[in-house]
PDB file of C-alpha atoms in Angstrom:
ATOM      1  CA  MET A  24     -75.450-145.637  16.618  1.00  0.00           C
ATOM      2  CA  THR A  25     -75.143-149.265  17.702  1.00  0.00           C
ATOM      3  CA  MET A  26     -78.244-151.436  17.367  1.00  0.00           C
ATOM      4  CA  LEU A  27     -79.617-154.277  19.455  1.00  0.00           C
ATOM      5  CA  GLU A  28     -81.705-157.129  18.040  1.00  0.00           C
ATOM      6  CA  ASP A  29     -85.097-157.135  19.744  1.00  0.00           C
ATOM      7  CA  GLN A  30     -86.095-160.784  20.295  1.00  0.00           C
ATOM      8  CA  SER A  31     -89.859-160.116  20.298  1.00  0.00           C
ATOM      9  CA  THR A  32     -89.960-158.542  16.826  1.00  0.00           C
ATOM     10  CA  ALA A  33     -86.509-159.355  15.395  1.00  0.00           C
ATOM     11  CA  ALA A  34     -86.156-155.636  14.730  1.00  0.00           C
ATOM     12  CA  PRO A  35     -82.963-153.788  15.563  1.00  0.00           C
ATOM     13  CA  TRP A  36     -83.109-151.384  18.514  1.00  0.00           C
ATOM     14  CA  PRO A  37     -80.556-148.676  19.423  1.00  0.00           C
ATOM     15  CA  THR A  38     -78.510-149.834  22.408  1.00  0.00           C
ATOM     16  CA  ALA A  39     -77.851-146.164  23.247  1.00  0.00           C
ATOM     17  CA  TYR A  40     -81.500-145.598  23.993  1.00  0.00           C
ATOM     18  CA  PRO A  41     -82.751-145.639  27.631  1.00  0.00           C
ATOM     19  CA  LYS A  42     -83.885-148.855  29.295  1.00  0.00           C
ATOM     20  CA  GLY A  43     -87.189-147.425  30.543  1.00  0.00           C
ATOM     21  CA  TYR A  44     -89.362-144.334  30.679  1.00  0.00           C
ATOM     22  CA  ALA A  45     -91.728-142.643  33.088  1.00  0.00           C
ATOM     23  CA  VAL A  46     -94.365-140.606  31.190  1.00  0.00           C
ATOM     24  CA  VAL A  47     -95.489-137.927  33.566  1.00  0.00           C
ATOM     25  CA  ASP A  48     -98.189-135.280  33.771  1.00  0.00           C
ATOM     26  CA  VAL A  49     -98.900-132.978  36.696  1.00  0.00           C
ATOM     27  CA  GLU A  50    -101.727-130.520  37.193  1.00  0.00           C
ATOM     28  CA  THR A  51    -100.814-127.497  39.310  1.00  0.00           C
ATOM     29  CA  THR A  52    -102.240-124.450  41.080  1.00  0.00           C
ATOM     30  CA  GLY A  53    -100.446-122.222  38.560  1.00  0.00           C
ATOM     31  CA  LEU A  54     -97.217-121.695  36.682  1.00  0.00           C
ATOM     32  CA  ALA A  55     -94.830-119.967  39.115  1.00  0.00           C
ATOM     33  CA  ARG A  56     -92.217-121.262  41.559  1.00  0.00           C
ATOM     34  CA  ASP A  57     -94.633-120.944  44.510  1.00  0.00           C
ATOM     35  CA  ASP A  58     -97.364-122.942  42.817  1.00  0.00           C
ATOM     36  CA  ARG A  59     -98.020-126.528  43.860  1.00  0.00           C
ATOM     37  CA  ILE A  60     -98.845-129.891  42.327  1.00  0.00           C
ATOM     38  CA  ILE A  61    -102.465-130.913  42.851  1.00  0.00           C
ATOM     39  CA  SER A  62    -102.471-134.173  40.876  1.00  0.00           C
ATOM     40  CA  ALA A  63     -99.845-136.401  39.305  1.00  0.00           C
ATOM     41  CA  ALA A  64     -99.872-139.399  36.973  1.00  0.00           C
ATOM     42  CA  VAL A  65     -97.108-141.703  35.811  1.00  0.00           C
ATOM     43  CA  TYR A  66     -97.157-144.304  33.037  1.00  0.00           C
ATOM     44  CA  ARG A  67     -94.179-146.607  33.286  1.00  0.00           C
ATOM     45  CA  LEU A  68     -92.937-147.809  29.887  1.00  0.00           C
ATOM     46  CA  ASP A  69     -90.283-150.360  28.945  1.00  0.00           C
ATOM     47  CA  TYR A  70     -87.399-149.642  26.593  1.00  0.00           C
ATOM     48  CA  ARG A  71     -89.651-149.963  23.495  1.00  0.00           C
ATOM     49  CA  GLY A  72     -92.359-147.724  24.918  1.00  0.00           C
ATOM     50  CA  ASP A  73     -94.784-150.466  25.895  1.00  0.00           C
ATOM     51  CA  VAL A  74     -96.893-149.743  29.003  1.00  0.00           C
ATOM     52  CA  GLU A  75     -95.910-151.617  32.162  1.00  0.00           C
ATOM     53  CA  ASP A  76     -98.330-149.931  34.570  1.00  0.00           C
ATOM     54  CA  HIS A  77     -99.823-146.598  35.516  1.00  0.00           C
ATOM     55  CA  TRP A  78    -100.475-144.634  38.702  1.00  0.00           C
ATOM     56  CA  TYR A  79    -102.422-141.517  39.678  1.00  0.00           C
ATOM     57  CA  THR A  80    -102.912-139.476  42.809  1.00  0.00           C
ATOM     58  CA  LEU A  81    -104.422-136.226  44.020  1.00  0.00           C
ATOM     59  CA  VAL A  82    -102.205-133.982  46.129  1.00  0.00           C
ATOM     60  CA  ASN A  83    -103.331-131.476  48.730  1.00  0.00           C
ATOM     61  CA  PRO A  84    -101.441-128.259  47.843  1.00  0.00           C
ATOM     62  CA  GLU A  85    -102.235-126.640  51.226  1.00  0.00           C
ATOM     63  CA  ARG A  86    -103.353-123.556  49.377  1.00  0.00           C
ATOM     64  CA  ASP A  87    -105.845-122.178  46.846  1.00  0.00           C
ATOM     65  CA  PRO A  88    -106.197-124.756  44.052  1.00  0.00           C
ATOM     66  CA  GLY A  89    -105.830-122.137  41.292  1.00  0.00           C
ATOM     67  CA  PRO A  90    -107.658-122.293  37.955  1.00  0.00           C
ATOM     68  CA  VAL A  91    -110.436-124.755  38.810  1.00  0.00           C
ATOM     69  CA  TRP A  92    -112.086-123.955  35.475  1.00  0.00           C
ATOM     70  CA  ILE A  93    -109.067-125.623  33.813  1.00  0.00           C
ATOM     71  CA  HIS A  94    -108.288-128.659  35.933  1.00  0.00           C
ATOM     72  CA  GLY A  95    -111.632-129.099  37.729  1.00  0.00           C
ATOM     73  CA  LEU A  96    -110.060-129.819  41.131  1.00  0.00           C
ATOM     74  CA  THR A  97    -111.782-127.838  43.871  1.00  0.00           C
ATOM     75  CA  SER A  98    -110.749-127.215  47.464  1.00  0.00           C
ATOM     76  CA  ASP A  99    -113.366-129.717  48.642  1.00  0.00           C
ATOM     77  CA  VAL A 100    -111.859-132.451  46.437  1.00  0.00           C
ATOM     78  CA  LEU A 101    -108.286-131.714  47.490  1.00  0.00           C
ATOM     79  CA  THR A 102    -108.772-131.191  51.237  1.00  0.00           C
ATOM     80  CA  GLY A 103    -108.704-134.926  51.983  1.00  0.00           C
ATOM     81  CA  ALA A 104    -105.942-135.739  49.531  1.00  0.00           C
ATOM     82  CA  PRO A 105    -102.420-136.719  50.722  1.00  0.00           C
ATOM     83  CA  LEU A 106     -99.705-134.099  51.027  1.00  0.00           C
ATOM     84  CA  PHE A 107     -96.756-134.316  48.673  1.00  0.00           C
ATOM     85  CA  PRO A 108     -94.397-135.771  51.310  1.00  0.00           C
ATOM     86  CA  ASP A 109     -96.928-138.571  51.757  1.00  0.00           C
ATOM     87  CA  ILE A 110     -96.712-139.592  48.080  1.00  0.00           C
ATOM     88  CA  ALA A 111     -93.047-138.768  47.452  1.00  0.00           C
ATOM     89  CA  ALA A 112     -91.783-142.297  48.143  1.00  0.00           C
ATOM     90  CA  GLU A 113     -94.244-143.915  45.741  1.00  0.00           C
ATOM     91  CA  LEU A 114     -93.566-141.335  43.084  1.00  0.00           C
ATOM     92  CA  SER A 115     -89.835-141.922  43.527  1.00  0.00           C
ATOM     93  CA  GLU A 116     -90.303-145.624  42.996  1.00  0.00           C
ATOM     94  CA  ARG A 117     -92.013-144.940  39.684  1.00  0.00           C
ATOM     95  CA  LEU A 118     -89.419-142.434  38.504  1.00  0.00           C
ATOM     96  CA  ASP A 119     -86.292-144.193  39.689  1.00  0.00           C
ATOM     97  CA  GLY A 120     -83.950-145.403  36.920  1.00  0.00           C
ATOM     98  CA  ARG A 121     -86.165-144.049  34.126  1.00  0.00           C
ATOM     99  CA  VAL A 122     -86.117-141.096  31.779  1.00  0.00           C
ATOM    100  CA  LEU A 123     -88.867-138.642  32.685  1.00  0.00           C
ATOM    101  CA  VAL A 124     -90.994-138.007  29.597  1.00  0.00           C
ATOM    102  CA  ALA A 125     -93.412-135.103  29.430  1.00  0.00           C
ATOM    103  CA  HIS A 126     -94.975-132.662  27.007  1.00  0.00           C
ATOM    104  CA  ASN A 127     -93.081-129.422  27.798  1.00  0.00           C
ATOM    105  CA  ALA A 128     -90.889-131.472  30.153  1.00  0.00           C
ATOM    106  CA  MET A 129     -89.114-128.481  31.652  1.00  0.00           C
ATOM    107  CA  PHE A 130     -92.362-127.414  33.354  1.00  0.00           C
ATOM    108  CA  ASP A 131     -93.282-130.819  34.770  1.00  0.00           C
ATOM    109  CA  TRP A 132     -89.743-131.467  35.939  1.00  0.00           C
ATOM    110  CA  SER A 133     -89.458-128.015  37.570  1.00  0.00           C
ATOM    111  CA  MET A 134     -92.719-128.512  39.490  1.00  0.00           C
ATOM    112  CA  ILE A 135     -91.602-131.966  40.636  1.00  0.00           C
ATOM    113  CA  ALA A 136     -88.133-130.802  41.628  1.00  0.00           C
ATOM    114  CA  ARG A 137     -89.600-127.990  43.698  1.00  0.00           C
ATOM    115  CA  GLU A 138     -91.990-130.266  45.510  1.00  0.00           C
ATOM    116  CA  TYR A 139     -89.177-132.636  46.409  1.00  0.00           C
ATOM    117  CA  ALA A 140     -87.058-129.691  47.592  1.00  0.00           C
ATOM    118  CA  ARG A 141     -89.858-128.474  49.835  1.00  0.00           C
ATOM    119  CA  ALA A 142     -90.084-131.952  51.302  1.00  0.00           C
ATOM    120  CA  ALA A 143     -86.324-131.994  51.880  1.00  0.00           C
ATOM    121  CA  ARG A 144     -85.949-134.917  49.482  1.00  0.00           C
ATOM    122  CA  THR A 145     -84.268-135.465  46.102  1.00  0.00           C
ATOM    123  CA  ALA A 146     -86.106-136.597  43.009  1.00  0.00           C
ATOM    124  CA  PRO A 147     -84.488-139.761  41.541  1.00  0.00           C
ATOM    125  CA  VAL A 148     -84.403-138.371  38.016  1.00  0.00           C
ATOM    126  CA  GLN A 149     -81.235-138.010  35.978  1.00  0.00           C
ATOM    127  CA  GLN A 150     -82.648-137.268  32.532  1.00  0.00           C
ATOM    128  CA  ARG A 151     -85.785-135.957  30.893  1.00  0.00           C
ATOM    129  CA  LEU A 152     -87.164-136.054  27.395  1.00  0.00           C
ATOM    130  CA  CYS A 153     -89.573-133.441  26.050  1.00  0.00           C
ATOM    131  CA  THR A 154     -92.022-134.787  23.468  1.00  0.00           C
ATOM    132  CA  ILE A 155     -92.184-131.315  21.893  1.00  0.00           C
ATOM    133  CA  ALA A 156     -88.422-131.497  21.237  1.00  0.00           C
ATOM    134  CA  LEU A 157     -88.752-135.070  19.956  1.00  0.00           C
ATOM    135  CA  SER A 158     -91.524-134.089  17.544  1.00  0.00           C
ATOM    136  CA  LYS A 159     -89.229-131.405  16.187  1.00  0.00           C
ATOM    137  CA  GLU A 160     -86.386-133.903  15.798  1.00  0.00           C
ATOM    138  CA  LEU A 161     -88.739-136.183  13.892  1.00  0.00           C
ATOM    139  CA  ARG A 162     -90.032-133.221  11.839  1.00  0.00           C
ATOM    140  CA  LEU A 163     -93.613-134.234  12.414  1.00  0.00           C
ATOM    141  CA  PRO A 164     -96.064-132.123  10.333  1.00  0.00           C
ATOM    142  CA  LEU A 165     -97.928-130.661  13.314  1.00  0.00           C
ATOM    143  CA  PRO A 166     -99.890-127.385  13.127  1.00  0.00           C
ATOM    144  CA  ASN A 167     -98.590-126.457  16.606  1.00  0.00           C
ATOM    145  CA  HIS A 168     -96.935-128.053  19.604  1.00  0.00           C
ATOM    146  CA  LYS A 169    -100.042-128.747  21.686  1.00  0.00           C
ATOM    147  CA  LEU A 170    -100.567-132.202  23.141  1.00  0.00           C
ATOM    148  CA  GLU A 171    -103.867-132.499  21.275  1.00  0.00           C
ATOM    149  CA  SER A 172    -102.099-131.970  17.970  1.00  0.00           C
ATOM    150  CA  LEU A 173     -99.487-134.661  18.704  1.00  0.00           C
ATOM    151  CA  ALA A 174    -102.275-136.997  19.782  1.00  0.00           C
ATOM    152  CA  ALA A 175    -104.280-136.303  16.634  1.00  0.00           C
ATOM    153  CA  HIS A 176    -101.244-137.013  14.466  1.00  0.00           C
ATOM    154  CA  PHE A 177    -100.994-140.533  15.887  1.00  0.00           C
ATOM    155  CA  GLY A 178    -104.780-141.092  16.115  1.00  0.00           C
ATOM    156  CA  VAL A 179    -104.862-141.014  19.929  1.00  0.00           C
ATOM    157  CA  VAL A 180    -108.245-139.987  21.375  1.00  0.00           C
ATOM    158  CA  GLN A 181    -108.249-137.656  24.340  1.00  0.00           C
ATOM    159  CA  GLN A 182    -111.059-138.249  26.867  1.00  0.00           C
ATOM    160  CA  ARG A 183    -110.396-135.738  29.653  1.00  0.00           C
ATOM    161  CA  ALA A 184    -108.069-132.914  28.777  1.00  0.00           C
ATOM    162  CA  HIS A 185    -106.195-131.402  31.767  1.00  0.00           C
ATOM    163  CA  HIS A 186    -106.797-134.535  33.841  1.00  0.00           C
ATOM    164  CA  ALA A 187    -103.328-135.809  34.769  1.00  0.00           C
ATOM    165  CA  LEU A 188    -104.091-139.488  34.235  1.00  0.00           C
ATOM    166  CA  ASP A 189    -105.679-139.036  30.842  1.00  0.00           C
ATOM    167  CA  ASP A 190    -103.039-136.556  29.692  1.00  0.00           C
ATOM    168  CA  ALA A 191    -100.336-139.072  30.702  1.00  0.00           C
ATOM    169  CA  ARG A 192    -102.159-141.862  28.881  1.00  0.00           C
ATOM    170  CA  VAL A 193    -102.460-139.809  25.734  1.00  0.00           C
ATOM    171  CA  LEU A 194     -98.803-138.852  25.867  1.00  0.00           C
ATOM    172  CA  ALA A 195     -97.719-142.440  26.442  1.00  0.00           C
ATOM    173  CA  GLU A 196     -99.710-143.626  23.455  1.00  0.00           C
ATOM    174  CA  ALA A 197     -98.240-140.860  21.288  1.00  0.00           C
ATOM    175  CA  PHE A 198     -94.726-141.340  22.603  1.00  0.00           C
ATOM    176  CA  ARG A 199     -94.478-145.009  21.632  1.00  0.00           C
ATOM    177  CA  PRO A 200     -94.797-144.445  17.850  1.00  0.00           C
ATOM    178  CA  SER A 201     -92.525-141.407  18.171  1.00  0.00           C
ATOM    179  CA  LEU A 202     -89.930-143.565  19.890  1.00  0.00           C
ATOM    180  CA  HIS A 203     -90.226-146.248  17.189  1.00  0.00           C
ATOM    181  CA  ALA A 204     -89.884-143.651  14.438  1.00  0.00           C
ATOM    182  CA  ALA A 205     -86.737-142.297  16.096  1.00  0.00           C
ATOM    183  CA  ALA A 206     -85.267-145.804  16.412  1.00  0.00           C
ATOM    184  CA  ARG A 207     -86.119-146.621  12.785  1.00  0.00           C
ATOM    185  CA  ASP A 208     -84.539-143.439  11.433  1.00  0.00           C
ATOM    186  CA  GLY A 209     -81.530-143.474  13.731  1.00  0.00           C
ATOM    187  CA  VAL A 210     -82.533-140.203  15.480  1.00  0.00           C
ATOM    188  CA  ARG A 211     -80.662-139.374  18.650  1.00  0.00           C
ATOM    189  CA  LEU A 212     -83.168-138.747  21.424  1.00  0.00           C
ATOM    190  CA  PRO A 213     -83.165-135.147  22.814  1.00  0.00           C
ATOM    191  CA  LEU A 214     -82.260-136.151  26.355  1.00  0.00           C
ATOM    192  CA  LEU A 215     -81.443-133.421  28.882  1.00  0.00           C
ATOM    193  CA  GLU A 216     -79.823-133.722  32.263  1.00  0.00           C
ATOM    194  CA  CYS A 217     -82.008-133.059  35.317  1.00  0.00           C
ATOM    195  CA  LEU A 218     -80.453-131.204  38.223  1.00  0.00           C
ATOM    196  CA  PRO A 219     -82.466-131.654  41.474  1.00  0.00           C
ATOM    197  CA  LEU A 220     -82.707-128.568  43.633  1.00  0.00           C
ATOM    198  CA  THR A 221     -80.204-128.512  46.462  1.00  0.00           C
ATOM    199  CA  GLU A 222     -81.251-125.147  47.865  1.00  0.00           C
ATOM    200  CA  TRP A 223     -84.791-123.852  48.287  1.00  0.00           C
ATOM    201  CA  SER A 224     -86.479-121.032  50.143  1.00  0.00           C
ATOM    202  CA  ASP A 225     -90.215-120.670  50.523  1.00  0.00           C
ATOM    203  CA  SER A 226     -91.877-117.352  49.756  1.00  0.00           C
ATOM    204  CA  PRO A 227     -94.547-115.989  52.131  1.00  0.00           C
ATOM    205  CA  ALA A 228     -97.338-118.501  52.612  1.00  0.00           C
ATOM    206  CA  ALA A 229    -100.132-118.561  50.055  1.00  0.00           C
ATOM    207  CA  PRO A 230    -103.800-118.965  50.982  1.00  0.00           C
ATOM    208  CA  ARG A 231    -104.553-122.501  52.110  1.00  0.00           C
ATOM    209  CA  VAL A 232    -107.025-124.882  50.491  1.00  0.00           C
ATOM    210  CA  GLY A 233    -110.586-123.709  50.931  1.00  0.00           C
ATOM    211  CA  ARG A 234    -109.932-120.058  50.219  1.00  0.00           C
ATOM    212  CA  GLN A 235    -110.522-119.027  46.632  1.00  0.00           C
ATOM    213  CA  ALA A 236    -111.296-115.350  46.974  1.00  0.00           C
ATOM    214  CA  SER A 237    -108.931-114.308  44.155  1.00  0.00           C
ATOM    215  CA  TYR A 238    -110.453-116.632  41.559  1.00  0.00           C
ATOM    216  CA  HIS A 239    -113.525-115.316  39.818  1.00  0.00           C
ATOM    217  CA  GLY A 240    -115.219-116.571  36.669  1.00  0.00           C
ATOM    218  CA  GLY A 241    -113.439-118.305  33.817  1.00  0.00           C
ATOM    219  CA  GLY A 242    -110.918-115.603  32.962  1.00  0.00           C
ATOM    220  CA  MET A 243    -107.197-115.875  33.576  1.00  0.00           C
ATOM    221  CA  GLY A 244    -106.751-112.464  35.194  1.00  0.00           C
ATOM    222  CA  GLY A 245    -105.664-112.412  38.817  1.00  0.00           C
ATOM    223  CA  TRP A 246    -104.385-115.951  39.220  1.00  0.00           C
ATOM    224  CA  ARG A 247    -100.817-115.381  38.011  1.00  0.00           C
ATOM    225  CA  PRO A 248     -99.259-112.331  39.624  1.00  0.00           C
ATOM    226  CA  SER A 249     -95.856-111.428  38.217  1.00  0.00           C
ATOM    227  CA  ARG A 250     -92.960-110.735  40.507  1.00  0.00           C
ATOM    228  CA  LYS A 251     -91.641-107.213  39.918  1.00  0.00           C
ATOM    229  CA  ARG A 252     -87.995-106.604  40.504  1.00  0.00           C
ATOM    230  CA  PRO A 253     -86.373-103.181  40.924  1.00  0.00           C
ATOM    231  CA  ALA A 254     -84.622-101.819  37.861  1.00  0.00           C
ATOM    232  CA  CYS A 255     -80.833-102.150  37.892  1.00  0.00           C
ATOM    233  CA  PRO A 256     -79.443 -98.722  38.878  1.00  0.00           C
ATOM    234  CA  TYR A 257     -76.128 -99.220  37.043  1.00  0.00           C
ATOM    235  CA  PRO A 258     -75.352 -98.811  33.317  1.00  0.00           C
ATOM    236  CA  ASN A 259     -74.341-101.885  31.364  1.00  0.00           C
ATOM    237  CA  PRO A 260     -70.523-101.919  31.197  1.00  0.00           C
ATOM    238  CA  GLY A 261     -70.504-104.443  28.358  1.00  0.00           C
ATOM    239  CA  ARG A 262     -69.669-108.120  28.039  1.00  0.00           C
ATOM    240  CA  TYR A 263     -68.036-110.252  30.668  1.00  0.00           C
ATOM    241  CA  GLU A 264     -64.440-111.131  29.843  1.00  0.00           C
ATOM    242  CA  PRO A 265     -63.488-114.715  30.782  1.00  0.00           C
ATOM    243  CA  GLY A 266     -60.948-114.812  33.576  1.00  0.00           C
ATOM    244  CA  LYS A 267     -61.906-111.341  34.866  1.00  0.00           C
ATOM    245  CA  LEU A 268     -64.452-110.154  37.426  1.00  0.00           C
ATOM    246  CA  LEU A 269     -68.111-109.344  36.926  1.00  0.00           C
ATOM    247  CA  LYS A 270     -68.998-105.682  37.118  1.00  0.00           C
ATOM    248  CA  GLN A 271     -72.157-104.126  38.471  1.00  0.00           C
ATOM    249  CA  GLY A 272     -74.656-103.351  35.694  1.00  0.00           C
ATOM    250  CA  MET A 273     -73.785-106.388  33.580  1.00  0.00           C
ATOM    251  CA  ARG A 274     -76.765-108.082  31.989  1.00  0.00           C
ATOM    252  CA  VAL A 275     -76.993-111.774  32.991  1.00  0.00           C
ATOM    253  CA  ALA A 276     -79.371-114.339  31.585  1.00  0.00           C
ATOM    254  CA  PHE A 277     -80.047-117.888  32.828  1.00  0.00           C
ATOM    255  CA  SER A 278     -80.998-120.996  30.877  1.00  0.00           C
ATOM    256  CA  GLY A 279     -81.860-124.562  31.900  1.00  0.00           C
ATOM    257  CA  ASP A 280     -81.790-126.324  35.243  1.00  0.00           C
ATOM    258  CA  THR A 281     -79.919-124.954  38.246  1.00  0.00           C
ATOM    259  CA  SER A 282     -79.218-126.749  41.511  1.00  0.00           C
ATOM    260  CA  VAL A 283     -80.050-123.584  43.419  1.00  0.00           C
ATOM    261  CA  ASP A 284     -83.645-122.483  42.858  1.00  0.00           C
ATOM    262  CA  ARG A 285     -83.626-120.070  39.904  1.00  0.00           C
ATOM    263  CA  GLU A 286     -85.350-117.305  41.828  1.00  0.00           C
ATOM    264  CA  LEU A 287     -82.792-117.463  44.631  1.00  0.00           C
ATOM    265  CA  LEU A 288     -79.960-117.337  42.088  1.00  0.00           C
ATOM    266  CA  GLU A 289     -81.533-114.335  40.380  1.00  0.00           C
ATOM    267  CA  ASP A 290     -81.998-112.610  43.746  1.00  0.00           C
ATOM    268  CA  ARG A 291     -78.310-113.015  44.510  1.00  0.00           C
ATOM    269  CA  ALA A 292     -77.363-111.602  41.129  1.00  0.00           C
ATOM    270  CA  ILE A 293     -79.577-108.571  41.684  1.00  0.00           C
ATOM    271  CA  GLU A 294     -78.188-108.095  45.217  1.00  0.00           C
ATOM    272  CA  ALA A 295     -74.702-108.022  43.688  1.00  0.00           C
ATOM    273  CA  GLY A 296     -75.758-105.197  41.361  1.00  0.00           C
ATOM    274  CA  LEU A 297     -76.289-107.196  38.186  1.00  0.00           C
ATOM    275  CA  HIS A 298     -79.197-106.870  35.734  1.00  0.00           C
ATOM    276  CA  VAL A 299     -81.130-110.123  35.306  1.00  0.00           C
ATOM    277  CA  ALA A 300     -82.296-110.392  31.694  1.00  0.00           C
ATOM    278  CA  THR A 301     -85.163-112.648  30.607  1.00  0.00           C
ATOM    279  CA  SER A 302     -83.715-113.159  27.132  1.00  0.00           C
ATOM    280  CA  VAL A 303     -80.393-113.030  25.308  1.00  0.00           C
ATOM    281  CA  SER A 304     -79.540-110.154  23.009  1.00  0.00           C
ATOM    282  CA  ARG A 305     -76.390-108.426  21.712  1.00  0.00           C
ATOM    283  CA  LEU A 306     -76.402-106.467  24.938  1.00  0.00           C
ATOM    284  CA  THR A 307     -76.258-109.538  27.184  1.00  0.00           C
ATOM    285  CA  SER A 308     -73.011-109.654  29.151  1.00  0.00           C
ATOM    286  CA  LEU A 309     -73.148-113.283  30.185  1.00  0.00           C
ATOM    287  CA  LEU A 310     -75.280-116.444  29.890  1.00  0.00           C
ATOM    288  CA  VAL A 311     -75.355-118.866  32.830  1.00  0.00           C
ATOM    289  CA  THR A 312     -76.242-122.444  31.893  1.00  0.00           C
ATOM    290  CA  ASN A 313     -75.271-125.937  33.014  1.00  0.00           C
ATOM    291  CA  ASP A 314     -76.034-127.300  29.560  1.00  0.00           C
ATOM    292  CA  PRO A 315     -74.358-125.085  26.931  1.00  0.00           C
ATOM    293  CA  ASP A 316     -74.915-127.629  24.211  1.00  0.00           C
ATOM    294  CA  SER A 317     -78.686-127.648  24.528  1.00  0.00           C
ATOM    295  CA  ALA A 318     -80.657-126.049  21.700  1.00  0.00           C
ATOM    296  CA  THR A 319     -82.652-123.614  23.796  1.00  0.00           C
ATOM    297  CA  SER A 320     -83.372-120.206  22.322  1.00  0.00           C
ATOM    298  CA  LYS A 321     -80.985-118.575  24.820  1.00  0.00           C
ATOM    299  CA  THR A 322     -78.040-120.870  24.110  1.00  0.00           C
ATOM    300  CA  VAL A 323     -78.596-120.624  20.356  1.00  0.00           C
ATOM    301  CA  LYS A 324     -78.666-116.826  20.518  1.00  0.00           C
ATOM    302  CA  ALA A 325     -75.654-116.703  22.841  1.00  0.00           C
ATOM    303  CA  LYS A 326     -73.624-118.684  20.273  1.00  0.00           C
ATOM    304  CA  SER A 327     -74.771-116.499  17.382  1.00  0.00           C
ATOM    305  CA  PHE A 328     -73.893-113.294  19.304  1.00  0.00           C
ATOM    306  CA  GLY A 329     -70.683-114.625  20.792  1.00  0.00           C
ATOM    307  CA  THR A 330     -72.036-114.105  24.298  1.00  0.00           C
ATOM    308  CA  PRO A 331     -69.742-115.547  26.991  1.00  0.00           C
ATOM    309  CA  VAL A 332     -71.170-118.622  28.761  1.00  0.00           C
ATOM    310  CA  VAL A 333     -70.345-119.988  32.262  1.00  0.00           C
ATOM    311  CA  ASP A 334     -71.928-122.732  34.348  1.00  0.00           C
ATOM    312  CA  GLU A 335     -73.741-122.262  37.665  1.00  0.00           C
ATOM    313  CA  ALA A 336     -70.719-123.196  39.805  1.00  0.00           C
ATOM    314  CA  ALA A 337     -68.465-120.658  38.060  1.00  0.00           C
ATOM    315  CA  PHE A 338     -71.133-117.956  38.272  1.00  0.00           C
ATOM    316  CA  THR A 339     -71.590-118.570  41.983  1.00  0.00           C
ATOM    317  CA  GLN A 340     -67.875-118.046  42.449  1.00  0.00           C
ATOM    318  CA  LEU A 341     -67.959-114.854  40.376  1.00  0.00           C
ATOM    319  CA  LEU A 342     -70.773-113.465  42.532  1.00  0.00           C
ATOM    320  CA  ARG A 343     -68.442-113.431  45.540  1.00  0.00           C
ATOM    321  CA  ASP A 344     -66.427-110.532  44.077  1.00  0.00           C
ATOM    322  CA  VAL A 345     -68.306-108.193  41.781  1.00  0.00           C
ATOM    323  CA  THR A 346     -66.541-104.973  40.790  1.00  0.00           C
ATOM    324  CA  PRO A 347     -68.462-101.805  41.774  1.00  0.00           C
ATOM    325  CA  ALA A 348     -69.889 -99.662  38.959  1.00  0.00           C
ATOM    326  CA  GLY A 349     -68.127 -96.479  37.922  1.00  0.00           C
TER     327      GLY A 349
END
C-alpha cells in the first residue's frame, strides 16, 4: 500500500484511502422497504477523519412515525418538517464525492437509496464503509457490535441514543481513531460499492402522519409486519448449471445491493416459478450478487458449498426464459 506524507503531522498516510467521508445516521419509521426516513444527520470528515462540519434535519415521512418510544419523534413534531424531496439537494451536497460511513451501513444506505428512488433522483454515493466491518478488520476487543460498545472502546460519551445527530457525532468520533489505526497498521478499508436504485415501485400507501393506531405501549409487536409469500409449488431440481437455463423450483438467494429494488427482483423470480431463499445452504441453486468478493455470510457460504454465482444483469437475462418444471 503506497503512503503519503501528511504535512500536518509528518506521519505517512495511505494514498489509496478515500479523500473524504460522510458519516451518516438516519432514524426511520421501521426496518422494511416501505418505511421512511424521519431524521438524518451527516458529519463531513476530511481524509484523516477530522470533522469539517455537520448537518441535521427532520423529515416528514407522510405516514405513521413508527416506534416513537425508540426515536422520540411524534407525528406532531414531524408534521411541519420538510419532505425528503425538499432536503434531497442539500443531502446530496453533503454526500457527493465522499465515502458514506455508517454503523451497519447497509441499512442506512438502503433507506437513503429508497428515498432518492421515490423522489426520482439518484444518490451521489459510490462507496460505503461499515464501521462494524472495520472494527472486525481491526480486531477490536468489543463485547458486541453495538454502537455503544464501539463508542465505549474509544471513550466516546453518548448523550442521546437514537437521535440521528448524536449518533452521527458518536460514530464520527469513534471512526477517526479507527481510521488512524487502520492507516498505522496498513489495513485495507472494507469499502463496498453502492448501487443506486434505478427501478422502484411503491406498495399500497401506509397511514399518514398523525395516525398511530397500530402503535401501543413500548413493545415491538405490531409495528413490523412481515410480508408472506406463497410457497413455491415446484420441487427443487438442483443447482443451476452455468450456460444453461434456470428451471422452475430452483432456490435463488440474493446478496448485496441491486439496481432494481430487491423486493421487485424477488417478485419477478417468484413469478417465474423460482423459490426465493433467505439464506444460502447446500440446497441453494444459485446466488445472485453484484459483489461476489464481499465477505457477506451468503457469499462465504456460496463459496464453501460451490454454489453458482451470477450478477444481477445475468440473472435478469436468465429470468426471461425459465424452463417449466417437470
